[in-house]
Every structure is written in C-alpha cells, then in structure tokens.
Coordinates of C-alpha atoms in Angstrom, one line a residue:
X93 CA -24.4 -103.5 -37.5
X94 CA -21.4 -102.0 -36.0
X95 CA -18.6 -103.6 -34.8
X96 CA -17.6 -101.5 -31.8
X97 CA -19.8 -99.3 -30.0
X98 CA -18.0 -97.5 -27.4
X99 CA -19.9 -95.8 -24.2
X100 CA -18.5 -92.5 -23.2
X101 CA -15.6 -89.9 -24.7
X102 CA -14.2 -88.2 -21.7
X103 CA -10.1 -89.5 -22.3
X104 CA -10.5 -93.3 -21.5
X105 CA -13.6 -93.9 -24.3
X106 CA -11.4 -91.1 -26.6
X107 CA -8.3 -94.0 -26.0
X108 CA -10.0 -96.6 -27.0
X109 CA -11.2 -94.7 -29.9
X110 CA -8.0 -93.5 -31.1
X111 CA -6.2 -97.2 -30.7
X112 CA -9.5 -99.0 -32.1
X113 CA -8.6 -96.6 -35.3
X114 CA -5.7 -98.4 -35.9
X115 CA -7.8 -101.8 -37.1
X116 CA -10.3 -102.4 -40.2
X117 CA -13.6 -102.3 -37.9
X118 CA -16.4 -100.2 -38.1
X119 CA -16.5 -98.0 -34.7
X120 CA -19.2 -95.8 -33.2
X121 CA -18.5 -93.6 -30.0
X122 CA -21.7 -92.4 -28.1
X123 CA -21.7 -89.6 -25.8
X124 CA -24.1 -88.1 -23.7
X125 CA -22.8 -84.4 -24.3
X126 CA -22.4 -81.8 -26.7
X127 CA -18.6 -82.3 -26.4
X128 CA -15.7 -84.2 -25.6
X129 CA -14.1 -84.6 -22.1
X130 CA -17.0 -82.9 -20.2
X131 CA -16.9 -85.0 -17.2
X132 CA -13.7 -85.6 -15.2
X133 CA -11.4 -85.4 -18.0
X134 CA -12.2 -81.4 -18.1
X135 CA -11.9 -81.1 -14.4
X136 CA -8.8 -83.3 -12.7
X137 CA -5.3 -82.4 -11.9
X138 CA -3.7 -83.0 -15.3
X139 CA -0.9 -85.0 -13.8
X140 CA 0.8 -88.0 -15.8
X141 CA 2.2 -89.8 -12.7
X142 CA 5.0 -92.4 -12.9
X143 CA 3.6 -95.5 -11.2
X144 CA 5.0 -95.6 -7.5
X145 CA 1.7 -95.9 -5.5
X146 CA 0.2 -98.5 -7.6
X147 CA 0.0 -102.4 -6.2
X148 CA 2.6 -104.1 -7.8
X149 CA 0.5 -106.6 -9.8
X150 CA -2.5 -104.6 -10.2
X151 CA -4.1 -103.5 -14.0
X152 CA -3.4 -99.9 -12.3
X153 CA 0.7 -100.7 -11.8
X154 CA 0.5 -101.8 -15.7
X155 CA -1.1 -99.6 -17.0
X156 CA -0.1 -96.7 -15.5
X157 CA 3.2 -97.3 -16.3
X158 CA 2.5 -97.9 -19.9
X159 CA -0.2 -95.4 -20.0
X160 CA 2.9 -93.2 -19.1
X161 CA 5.0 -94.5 -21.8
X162 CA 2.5 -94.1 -24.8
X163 CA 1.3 -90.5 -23.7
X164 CA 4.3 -89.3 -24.3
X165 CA 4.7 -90.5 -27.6
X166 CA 0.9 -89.4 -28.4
X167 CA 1.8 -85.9 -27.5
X168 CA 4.1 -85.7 -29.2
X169 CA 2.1 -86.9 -32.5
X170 CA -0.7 -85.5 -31.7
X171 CA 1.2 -81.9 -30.7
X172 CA -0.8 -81.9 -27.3
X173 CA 0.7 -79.5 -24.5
X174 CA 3.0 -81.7 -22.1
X175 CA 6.3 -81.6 -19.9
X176 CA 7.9 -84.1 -18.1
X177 CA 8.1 -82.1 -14.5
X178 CA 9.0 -84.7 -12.6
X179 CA 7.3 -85.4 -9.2
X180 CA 8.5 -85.3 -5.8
X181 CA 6.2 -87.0 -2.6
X182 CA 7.2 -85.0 0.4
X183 CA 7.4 -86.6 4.1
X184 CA 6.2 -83.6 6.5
X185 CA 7.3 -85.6 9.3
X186 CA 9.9 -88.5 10.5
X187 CA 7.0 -90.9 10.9
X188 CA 6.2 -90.5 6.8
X189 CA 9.6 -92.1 5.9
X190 CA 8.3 -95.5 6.2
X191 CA 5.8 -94.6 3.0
X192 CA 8.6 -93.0 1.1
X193 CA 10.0 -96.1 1.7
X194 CA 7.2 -98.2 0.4
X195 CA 6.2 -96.4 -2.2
X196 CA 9.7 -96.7 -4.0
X197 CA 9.4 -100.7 -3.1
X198 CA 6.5 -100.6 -5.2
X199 CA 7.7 -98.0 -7.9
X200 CA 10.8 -100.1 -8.4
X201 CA 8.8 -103.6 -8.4
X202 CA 6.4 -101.6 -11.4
X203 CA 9.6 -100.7 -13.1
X204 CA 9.4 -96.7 -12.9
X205 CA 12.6 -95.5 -14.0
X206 CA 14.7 -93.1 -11.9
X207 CA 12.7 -93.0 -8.6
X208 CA 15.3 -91.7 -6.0
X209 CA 15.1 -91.3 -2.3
X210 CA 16.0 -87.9 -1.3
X211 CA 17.0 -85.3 2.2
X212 CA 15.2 -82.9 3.2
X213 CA 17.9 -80.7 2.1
X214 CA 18.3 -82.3 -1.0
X215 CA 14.4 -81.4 -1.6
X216 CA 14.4 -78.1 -0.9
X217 CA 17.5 -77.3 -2.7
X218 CA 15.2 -78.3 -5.4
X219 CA 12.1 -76.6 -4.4
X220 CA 12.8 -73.6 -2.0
X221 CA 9.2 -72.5 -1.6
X222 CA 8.6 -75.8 0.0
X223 CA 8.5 -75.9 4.0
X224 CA 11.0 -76.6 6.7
X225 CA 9.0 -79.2 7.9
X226 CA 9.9 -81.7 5.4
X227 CA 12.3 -84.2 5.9
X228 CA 12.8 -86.4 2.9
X229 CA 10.8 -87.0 -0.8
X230 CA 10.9 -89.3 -3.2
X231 CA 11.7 -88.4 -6.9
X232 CA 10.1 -89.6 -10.1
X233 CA 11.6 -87.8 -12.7
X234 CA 9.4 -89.8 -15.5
X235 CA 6.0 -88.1 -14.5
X236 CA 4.8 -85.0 -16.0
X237 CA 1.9 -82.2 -16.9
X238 CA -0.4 -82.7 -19.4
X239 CA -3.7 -80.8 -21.0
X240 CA -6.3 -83.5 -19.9
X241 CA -9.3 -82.3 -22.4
X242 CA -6.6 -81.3 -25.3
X243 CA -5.7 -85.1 -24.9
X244 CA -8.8 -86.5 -25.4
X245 CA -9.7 -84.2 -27.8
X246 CA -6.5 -84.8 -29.7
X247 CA -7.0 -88.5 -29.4
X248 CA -11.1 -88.3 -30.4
X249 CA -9.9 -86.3 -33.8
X250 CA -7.7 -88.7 -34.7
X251 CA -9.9 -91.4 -34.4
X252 CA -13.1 -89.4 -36.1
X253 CA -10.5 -88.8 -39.0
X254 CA -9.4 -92.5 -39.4
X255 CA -13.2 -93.1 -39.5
X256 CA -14.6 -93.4 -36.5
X257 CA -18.2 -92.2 -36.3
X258 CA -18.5 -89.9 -33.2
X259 CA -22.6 -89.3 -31.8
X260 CA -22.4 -86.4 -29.5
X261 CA -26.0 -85.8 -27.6
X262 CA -26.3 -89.7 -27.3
X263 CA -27.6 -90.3 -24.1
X264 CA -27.4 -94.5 -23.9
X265 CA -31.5 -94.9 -22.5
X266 CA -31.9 -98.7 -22.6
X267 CA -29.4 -102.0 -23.7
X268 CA -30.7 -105.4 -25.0
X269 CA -29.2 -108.4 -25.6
X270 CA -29.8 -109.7 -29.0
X271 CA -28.5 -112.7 -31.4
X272 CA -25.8 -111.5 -32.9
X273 CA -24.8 -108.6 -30.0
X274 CA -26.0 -106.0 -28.5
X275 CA -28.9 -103.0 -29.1
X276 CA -28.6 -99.3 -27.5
X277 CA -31.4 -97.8 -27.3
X278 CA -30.1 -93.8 -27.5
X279 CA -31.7 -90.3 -26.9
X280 CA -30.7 -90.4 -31.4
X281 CA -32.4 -94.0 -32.0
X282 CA -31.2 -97.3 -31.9
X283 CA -27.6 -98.7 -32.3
X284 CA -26.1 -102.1 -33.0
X285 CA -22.9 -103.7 -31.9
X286 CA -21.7 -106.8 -31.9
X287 CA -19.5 -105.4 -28.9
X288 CA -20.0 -102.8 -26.5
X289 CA -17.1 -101.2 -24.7
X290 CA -18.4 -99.0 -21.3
X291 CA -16.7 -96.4 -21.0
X292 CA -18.9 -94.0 -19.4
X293 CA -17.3 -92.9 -16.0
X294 CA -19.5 -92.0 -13.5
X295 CA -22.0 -93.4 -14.8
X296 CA -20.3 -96.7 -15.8
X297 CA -21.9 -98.5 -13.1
X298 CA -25.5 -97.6 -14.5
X299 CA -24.4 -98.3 -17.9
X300 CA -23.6 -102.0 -16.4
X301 CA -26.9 -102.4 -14.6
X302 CA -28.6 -102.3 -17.8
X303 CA -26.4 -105.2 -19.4
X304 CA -25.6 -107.8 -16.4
X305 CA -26.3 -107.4 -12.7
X306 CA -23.9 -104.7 -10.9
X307 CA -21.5 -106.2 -9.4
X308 CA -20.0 -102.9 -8.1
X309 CA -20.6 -99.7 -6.6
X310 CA -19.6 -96.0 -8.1
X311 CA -18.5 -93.9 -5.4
X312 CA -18.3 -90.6 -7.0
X313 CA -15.7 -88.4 -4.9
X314 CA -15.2 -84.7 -5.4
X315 CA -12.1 -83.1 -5.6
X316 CA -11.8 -79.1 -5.4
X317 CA -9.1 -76.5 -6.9
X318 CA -7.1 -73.6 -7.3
X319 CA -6.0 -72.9 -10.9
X320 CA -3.2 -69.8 -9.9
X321 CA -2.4 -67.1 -12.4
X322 CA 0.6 -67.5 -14.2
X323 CA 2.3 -65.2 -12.5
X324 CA 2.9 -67.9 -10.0
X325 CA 3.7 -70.2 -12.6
X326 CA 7.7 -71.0 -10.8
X327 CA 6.6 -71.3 -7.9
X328 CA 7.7 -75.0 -7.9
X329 CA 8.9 -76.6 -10.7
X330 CA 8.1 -80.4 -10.3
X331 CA 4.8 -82.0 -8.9
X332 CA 4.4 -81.4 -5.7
X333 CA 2.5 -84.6 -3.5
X334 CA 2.2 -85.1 0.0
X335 CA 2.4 -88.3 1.7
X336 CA -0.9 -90.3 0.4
X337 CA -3.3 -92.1 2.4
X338 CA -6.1 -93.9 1.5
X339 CA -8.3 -90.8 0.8
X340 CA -6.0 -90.5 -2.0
X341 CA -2.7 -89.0 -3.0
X342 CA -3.5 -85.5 -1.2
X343 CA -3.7 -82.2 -1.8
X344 CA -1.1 -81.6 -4.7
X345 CA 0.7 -78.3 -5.9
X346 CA 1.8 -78.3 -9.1
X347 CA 2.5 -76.7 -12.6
X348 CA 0.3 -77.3 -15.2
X349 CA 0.7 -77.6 -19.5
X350 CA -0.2 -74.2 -20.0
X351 CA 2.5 -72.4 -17.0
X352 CA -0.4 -72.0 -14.2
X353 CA -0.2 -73.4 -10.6
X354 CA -2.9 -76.0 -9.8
X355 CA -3.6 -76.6 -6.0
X356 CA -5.9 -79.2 -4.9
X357 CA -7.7 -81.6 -4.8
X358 CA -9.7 -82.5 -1.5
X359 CA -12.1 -85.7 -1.4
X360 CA -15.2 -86.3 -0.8
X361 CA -17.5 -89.1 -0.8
X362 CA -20.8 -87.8 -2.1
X363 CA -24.2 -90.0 -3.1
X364 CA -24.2 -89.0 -6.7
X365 CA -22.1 -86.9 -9.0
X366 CA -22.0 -83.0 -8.1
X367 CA -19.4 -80.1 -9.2
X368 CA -20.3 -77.4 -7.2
X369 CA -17.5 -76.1 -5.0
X370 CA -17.5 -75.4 -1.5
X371 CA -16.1 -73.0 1.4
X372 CA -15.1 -75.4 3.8
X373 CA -13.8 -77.7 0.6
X374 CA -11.9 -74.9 -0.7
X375 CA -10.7 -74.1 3.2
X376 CA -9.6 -77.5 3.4
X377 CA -7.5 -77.8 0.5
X378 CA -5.8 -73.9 1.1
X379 CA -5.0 -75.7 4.9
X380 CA -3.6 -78.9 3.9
X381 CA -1.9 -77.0 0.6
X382 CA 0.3 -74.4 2.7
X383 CA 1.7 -77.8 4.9
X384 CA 3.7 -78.0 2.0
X385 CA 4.6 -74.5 0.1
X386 CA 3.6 -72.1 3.4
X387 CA 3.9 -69.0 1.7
X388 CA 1.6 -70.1 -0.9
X389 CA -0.4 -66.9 -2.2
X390 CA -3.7 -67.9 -2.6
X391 CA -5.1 -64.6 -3.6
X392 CA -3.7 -65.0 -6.8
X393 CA -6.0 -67.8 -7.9
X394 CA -8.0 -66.7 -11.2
X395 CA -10.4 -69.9 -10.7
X396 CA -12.2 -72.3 -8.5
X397 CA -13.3 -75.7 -10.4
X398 CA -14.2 -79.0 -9.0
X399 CA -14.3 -82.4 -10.6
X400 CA -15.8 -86.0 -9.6
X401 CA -13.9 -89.0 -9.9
X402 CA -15.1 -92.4 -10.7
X403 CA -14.2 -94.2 -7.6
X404 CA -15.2 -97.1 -6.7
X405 CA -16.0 -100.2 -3.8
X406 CA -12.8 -101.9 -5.9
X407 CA -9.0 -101.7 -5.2
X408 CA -8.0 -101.5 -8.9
X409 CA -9.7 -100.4 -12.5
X410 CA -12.7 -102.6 -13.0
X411 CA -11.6 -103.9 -16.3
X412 CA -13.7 -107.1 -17.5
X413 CA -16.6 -108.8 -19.5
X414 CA -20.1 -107.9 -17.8
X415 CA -21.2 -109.8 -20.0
X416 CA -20.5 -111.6 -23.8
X417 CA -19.4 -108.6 -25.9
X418 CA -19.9 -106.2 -23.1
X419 CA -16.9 -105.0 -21.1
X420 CA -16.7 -102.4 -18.7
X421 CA -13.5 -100.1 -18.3
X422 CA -14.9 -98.6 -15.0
X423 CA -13.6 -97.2 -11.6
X424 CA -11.4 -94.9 -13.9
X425 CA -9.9 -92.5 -11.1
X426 CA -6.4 -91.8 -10.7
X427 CA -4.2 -93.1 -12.8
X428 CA -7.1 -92.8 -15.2
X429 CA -5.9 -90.3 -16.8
X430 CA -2.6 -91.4 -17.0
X431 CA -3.6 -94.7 -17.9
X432 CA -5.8 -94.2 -20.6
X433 CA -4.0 -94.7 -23.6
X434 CA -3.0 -98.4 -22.2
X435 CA -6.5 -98.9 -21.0
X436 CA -7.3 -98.0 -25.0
X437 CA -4.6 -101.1 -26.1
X438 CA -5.2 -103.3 -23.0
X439 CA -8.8 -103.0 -24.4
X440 CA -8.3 -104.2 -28.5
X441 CA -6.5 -106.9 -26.9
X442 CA -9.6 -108.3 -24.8
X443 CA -11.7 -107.5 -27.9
X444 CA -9.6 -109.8 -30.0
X445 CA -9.1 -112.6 -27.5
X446 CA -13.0 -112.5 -27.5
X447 CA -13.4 -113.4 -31.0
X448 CA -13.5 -109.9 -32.7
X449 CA -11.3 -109.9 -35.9
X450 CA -8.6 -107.7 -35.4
X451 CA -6.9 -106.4 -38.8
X452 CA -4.6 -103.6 -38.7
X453 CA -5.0 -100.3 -41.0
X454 CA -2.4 -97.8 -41.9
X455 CA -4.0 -94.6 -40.2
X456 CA -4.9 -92.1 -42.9
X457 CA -4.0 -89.3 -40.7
X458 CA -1.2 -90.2 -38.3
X459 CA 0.0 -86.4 -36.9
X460 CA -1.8 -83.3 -35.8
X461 CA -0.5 -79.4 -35.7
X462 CA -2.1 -76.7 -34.4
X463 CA -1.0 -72.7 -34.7
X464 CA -0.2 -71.8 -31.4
X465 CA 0.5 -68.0 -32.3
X466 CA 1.6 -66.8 -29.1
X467 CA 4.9 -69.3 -29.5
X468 CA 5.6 -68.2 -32.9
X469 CA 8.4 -65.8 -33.8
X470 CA 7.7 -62.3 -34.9
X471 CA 9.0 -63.1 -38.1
X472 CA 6.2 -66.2 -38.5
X473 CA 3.4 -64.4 -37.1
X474 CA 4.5 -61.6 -40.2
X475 CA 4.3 -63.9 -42.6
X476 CA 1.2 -65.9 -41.0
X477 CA -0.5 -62.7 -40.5
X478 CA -0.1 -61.6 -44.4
X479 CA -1.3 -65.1 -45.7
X480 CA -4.2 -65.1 -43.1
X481 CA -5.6 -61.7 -41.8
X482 CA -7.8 -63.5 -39.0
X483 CA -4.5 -64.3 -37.4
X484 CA -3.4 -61.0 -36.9
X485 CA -6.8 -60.1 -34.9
X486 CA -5.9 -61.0 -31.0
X487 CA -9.8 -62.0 -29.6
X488 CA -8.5 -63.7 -25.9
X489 CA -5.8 -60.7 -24.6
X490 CA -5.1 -62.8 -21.7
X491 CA -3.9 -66.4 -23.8
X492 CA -3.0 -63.9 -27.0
X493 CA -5.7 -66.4 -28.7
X494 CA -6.4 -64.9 -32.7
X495 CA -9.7 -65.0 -34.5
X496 CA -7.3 -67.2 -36.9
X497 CA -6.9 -70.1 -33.8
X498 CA -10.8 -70.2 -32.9
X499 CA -12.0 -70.3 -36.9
X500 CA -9.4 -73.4 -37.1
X501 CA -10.5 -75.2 -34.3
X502 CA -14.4 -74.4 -35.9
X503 CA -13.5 -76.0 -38.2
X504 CA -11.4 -79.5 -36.8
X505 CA -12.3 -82.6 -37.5
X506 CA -14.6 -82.0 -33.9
X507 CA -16.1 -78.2 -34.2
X508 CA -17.3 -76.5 -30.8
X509 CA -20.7 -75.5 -30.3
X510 CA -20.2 -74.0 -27.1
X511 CA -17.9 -71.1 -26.0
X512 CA -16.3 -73.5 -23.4
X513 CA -15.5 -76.1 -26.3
X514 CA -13.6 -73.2 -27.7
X515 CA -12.2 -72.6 -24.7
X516 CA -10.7 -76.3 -24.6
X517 CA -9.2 -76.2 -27.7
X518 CA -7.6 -73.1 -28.0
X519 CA -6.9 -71.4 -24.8
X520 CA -9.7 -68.9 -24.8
X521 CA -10.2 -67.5 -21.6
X522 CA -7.8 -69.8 -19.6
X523 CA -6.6 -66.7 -18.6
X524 CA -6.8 -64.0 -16.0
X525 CA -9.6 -62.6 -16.5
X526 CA -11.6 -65.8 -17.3
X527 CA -13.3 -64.6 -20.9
X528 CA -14.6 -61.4 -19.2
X529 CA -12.6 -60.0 -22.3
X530 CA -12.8 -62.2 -25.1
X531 CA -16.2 -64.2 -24.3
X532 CA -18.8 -62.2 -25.9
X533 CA -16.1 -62.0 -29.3
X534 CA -15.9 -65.8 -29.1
X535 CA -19.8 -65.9 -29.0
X536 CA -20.2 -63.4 -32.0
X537 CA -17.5 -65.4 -33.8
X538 CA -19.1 -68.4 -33.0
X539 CA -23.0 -67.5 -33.9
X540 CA -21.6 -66.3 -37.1
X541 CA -19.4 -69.6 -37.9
X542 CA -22.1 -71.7 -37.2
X543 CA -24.9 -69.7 -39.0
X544 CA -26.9 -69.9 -35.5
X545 CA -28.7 -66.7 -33.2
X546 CA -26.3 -65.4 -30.4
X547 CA -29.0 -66.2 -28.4
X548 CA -28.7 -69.6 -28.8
X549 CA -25.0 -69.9 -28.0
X550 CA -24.3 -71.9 -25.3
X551 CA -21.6 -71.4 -22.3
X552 CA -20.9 -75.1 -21.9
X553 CA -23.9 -78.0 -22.1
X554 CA -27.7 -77.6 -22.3
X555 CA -29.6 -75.2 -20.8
X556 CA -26.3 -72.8 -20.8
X557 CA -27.9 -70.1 -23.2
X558 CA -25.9 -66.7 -22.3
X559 CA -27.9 -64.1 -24.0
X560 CA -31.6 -63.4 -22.9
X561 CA -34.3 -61.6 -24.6
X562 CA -37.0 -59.3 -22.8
X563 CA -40.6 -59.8 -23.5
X564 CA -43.5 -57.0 -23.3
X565 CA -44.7 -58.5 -20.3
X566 CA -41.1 -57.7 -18.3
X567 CA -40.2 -61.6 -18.3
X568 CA -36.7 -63.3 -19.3
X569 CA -36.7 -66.0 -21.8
X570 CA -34.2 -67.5 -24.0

C-alpha cells in the first residue's frame, strides 16, 4: 500500500513529487508516457509571471506569487536554466490604460514587488523594437524565463532520488474505492493508495469522472508559436504582453532560457486535446505579434509548436477533495506553470490536514549540476576533455551539445528513451537546424546506450519509430 499515488508528471504532478520528497511517505508517480513533461509542460511559453492579472483572493493570486518565489530558489538548486527578464504589459491604445491600471490594483493587492506604471516613452526607451503605437506599460521586474520541461525534469529527479518510485507507460484505466483508500487499475497492473493526488492535466477531468461525479468541464485550448533563431535573441529584452482579455494574456514576445525569441500563443477552444498547428493560427498570432514589435522578422523562426492548456468552465485552479483521499489539482493553465512548485506545497498541506502523517526527511540529494560545455572556459573544457574523451566529441553543432552531455543525461536518475527526451535534457537539436545534424548521432548513441535496434528508436512517444526496414514484397514496416 502506498501512501501517495500521484496522477500525471508534466511540472504540477513533478511539484508535488519533488515537495512530497521532503516527508517519510512512500510515493508513487504514474504517468501515461514514456517521459516527463510531454503534455503542456513541453509545449507553453516558459514564462514565470509575477502575479498582476490574478483575482486578488484567488488560489491563482497565491500561488502564483509563491510559485514565483520558490522557483527561483529551485533553479537555483536544482541548476535549471532561468533569468529574471522582467515583464512589461503594453497598452496599444489610450482606451487600454484603464487595464494597466487594474492590473497593478490587483498586482499590488497580491503583493508583487516592484510593479511600476510606465510612458510610452519610458517603454520604448526600454524596448526600441516595440511600436509607436503604445502609450503606456506596466513593469514587473520579479517575472522571468524559465526551461519548462528542464523544470520538471529537474524537479521529477530529485524526487526519484529521494525515493520516489516513478511508473512511466502507466496509463491510469479504472479507480475504485476501497476500505482503506483507493485502487488504480493501470496499463502496468494494479496500484494502492491510501491517497490519490490528480494531477493529470488535460485529462484531469476524466481522471475525476472515475472517482466522484465531474463536477467540471476541461476546456482544452490551443495555443500556437514561433520559437525564433537566436540570432534574434535581443530583440527585446523583457517579456513582452499585450493588453489581456479574457481569451487570455495575448499573443506574447519574449526571450526564452536558452537566448531564442518565442512569439505566440493564439487560443482556441477545441473539443478535445490536439497539437497540430495551423495556417490561419500561425497567421493569427504573426498579425496580432507585429501590433507590438512591427518589424518583427518572422522568417527567421527555426520552429512552429503548439501546446493545449488545461482550461477549464472555472475562474481559478480547481484545487479540492473529489472525494476522501482523492484531490484534484486541475484547470492547471496559466500560472500553472508558474505556480507549480506552490501547488506541490499547497498540496502536502491538504494531505496533512486530511489525516495523512506528515514527517519530515532530510533529502538525501538536495542539489543538482549538470555540464553545460558550451559555458565552460577553454581552459575547463581542456581539462574536461582529457579526463573524459566523449566530451571533446561535439554531436549537436547547432547547441555545441558533446557525446559527454547525452551519455550523462543516459544515464540520470530519469534516462531518455527517445531522441526528443534527449533533446529536453540537454539541448540537442534546439537549434537551427532542428537535429537535421545531430539526430541520426543521437539515435546511434542512443541504440547503443540502451543495448536496443536503431530501428526501434523512437522520435518522441509510441508509434514514433524513425528508421524503417524494406521487405521483399516492396512494403515498409518497422
């Protein structure tokens, strides 16, 4: 019987994870993938924002705020890539002053730090690229950039090496109430908790439905990107948001972790979850995009992505007891990510006031480091290079990623099996060229770490098999 069995490791189930860690409990985390953070944790905007447009009140104002605080200090333990930009809301016309206004009567009643009204001149002295049109902006120096799927992941390793068990290819199939808690039937067999914590994003709702009657209603809404080259990476140098409205906070530019330009996202309302991007999506956010930064260079985008977020028929997170021992951390969408590490707190603290026994453990491992090798000095990469040959052999030219960096992360506390779980944890083929260079080397070295066939090295999730083989009768098949 397990203690806590947690739903979902995209960055809110990874959260709760990593802060569950900290007490003597026995924790299992199920996820439906062959990875972590392979829903909307690997596709969103990557901003930590500083808690302005939040209801003053709300679990989001709280934990946004705090979420704010503590990824910061995670980070910084956990050596995850992340700057504190600062953000800027732009008003493209006189009318938009009034929701400056607000939002820094709601930031200031949340308790962000450092929110300032500012000129139109006063912006643009900041931001040049950004257009004539606008007439005023509110500053929030406390937000910031993050890696959204190295946090998780960084979060999700931690936990796994303070002994949490971690079941990847666990799709949750069935959950019954028994006497002492609750039973999962999995895609792996059966699991026991005597709590269950839902964390499973879009499909939180459907996770509910099998424990309690739903009581609200996903609304999964796409959001579509740029990701610029880096090359473009000054184009501005804080967040850059328009005026939101209650699609959402608009259609963003921004710098991200790793020096790129991220434009986007649109929304859309669709039935059910879908990724695929679009022409008039794409259109739509290149449109909307260029009412802020009109000489933004579009051509210079090196990928397209899109990502759903969790919204859902409720003003704020859906945060509560479905049911004894079963509570839902649901309707997840922005400040989710943000939010997450409170969300991960917010949620030991429920646990306990249920009944669960909370005892806090030292952590056996509290810190992480990683060899980044394109940020050493020449004279480090020397000496790394003569201690550790596979460092000196550059596999991703784009990222200047080494054999060295993809062995270690093989062999992390969470290995990759596929060539995009490489991809998330070290860089390789984030770049220009997108691992036209460096993909079939990350495949060989992959096949070979893992003792598998080529063949059966996947690009991301099932059914992603790269390599085919031809048959005698002319046919394709894996």
């Amino acid at each position: 019987m397990t203690d806590v069995a947690v739903i979902g490791c995209g960055v809110v189930g990874a959260a709760v994870a990593y802060a569950l860690a900290g007490y003597d409990l026995t924790v299992r985390v199920l996820e439906a993938e062959n990875d972590v953070a392979c829903g909307t944790t690997k596709a969103n905007s990557g901003i930590l924002h500083a808690g302005y447009d939040p209801e003053p009140g709300t679990l989001m104002a709280r934990l946004n705020l705090e979420g704010n605080r503590l990824a910061g200090e995670i980070c910084e333990k956990l050596d995850v890539p992340m700057r504190r930009t600062g953000s800027l809301v732009i008003a493209l016309d006189p009318a938009q002053l009034d929701t400056l206004q607000e939002l820094y009567r709601r930031g200031t009643a949340n308790g962000v730090p450092g929110l300032r009204l500012l000129s139109g001149e006063e912006v643009r002295q900041m931001e040049p690229a950004l257009s004539e049109s606008v007439c005023g902006a509110l500053l929030a120096p406390s937000a910031g950039v993050v890696s959204p799927w190295e946090y998780a992941l960084a979060m999700a390793e931690n936990a796994v090496e303070n002994g949490v068990q971690l079941q990847l290819n666990t799709r949750v199939e069935d959950i019954q109430k028994t006497e002492a808690g609750w039973k999962l039937i999995t895609s792996q067999g059966e699991v026991e908790a005597l709590y269950v914590i839902n964390a499973a994003g879009v499909q939180a709702g459907q996770l509910h439905a099998m424990a309690a009657p739903l009581d609200f209603t996903t609304i999964p809404c796409r959001g579509e990107y740029y990701l610029l080259d880096k090359s473009q990476g000054d184009l501005v140098k804080h967040v850059i948001f328009q005026c939101p409205s209650k699609a959402g906070k608009g259609v963003l530019v921004a710098p991200t972790a790793h020096g790129n330009i991220i434009v986007g996202p649109n929304a859309e309302d669709l039935p059910q979850a879908d990724t695929a991007t679009t022409a008039q999506g794409l259109a739509e956010v290149a449109e909307k995009a260029r009412l802020s930064l009109p000489g933004l260079d579009l051509r210079t985008s090196i990928r397209n992505f899109a990502g759903v977020r969790a919204n859902t028929d409720q003003p704020d997170f859906v945060i509560r007891w479905a049911a004894e021992g079963f509570l839902d951390l649901a309707g997840m969408k922005s400040p989710g990510l943000t939010a997450a590490a409170a969300v991960g707190e917010y949620a030991c603290q429920l646990l306990e006031q249920a009944g669960l026994a909370m005892q806090p453990r030292p952590r056996k491992v509290e810190t992480r480091k990683k060899v980044r090798f394109r940020e050493l000095s020449a004279e480090q990469k020397a000496q790394l290079v003569a201690s550790r040959p596979a460092y000196g052999r550059v596999i991703c030219r784009c990222e200047t990623i080494t054999e060295g960096e993809i062995l270690a992360a093989c062999d992390g506390p969470i290995p990759p099996c596929s060539i995009d779980g490489v991809k998330r944890r070290t860089n390789a083929g984030m770049g220009r060229c997108q691992g036209g260079f460096c993909g079939p080397r990350v495949l060989e070295i992959l096949a070979k770490r893992l003792g598998r066939s080529p063949r059966d090295i996947l690009q991301e999730n099932a059914g992603s098999e790269i390599l085919l083989e031809q048959t005698k009768q002319g046919r394709d098949v894996q």
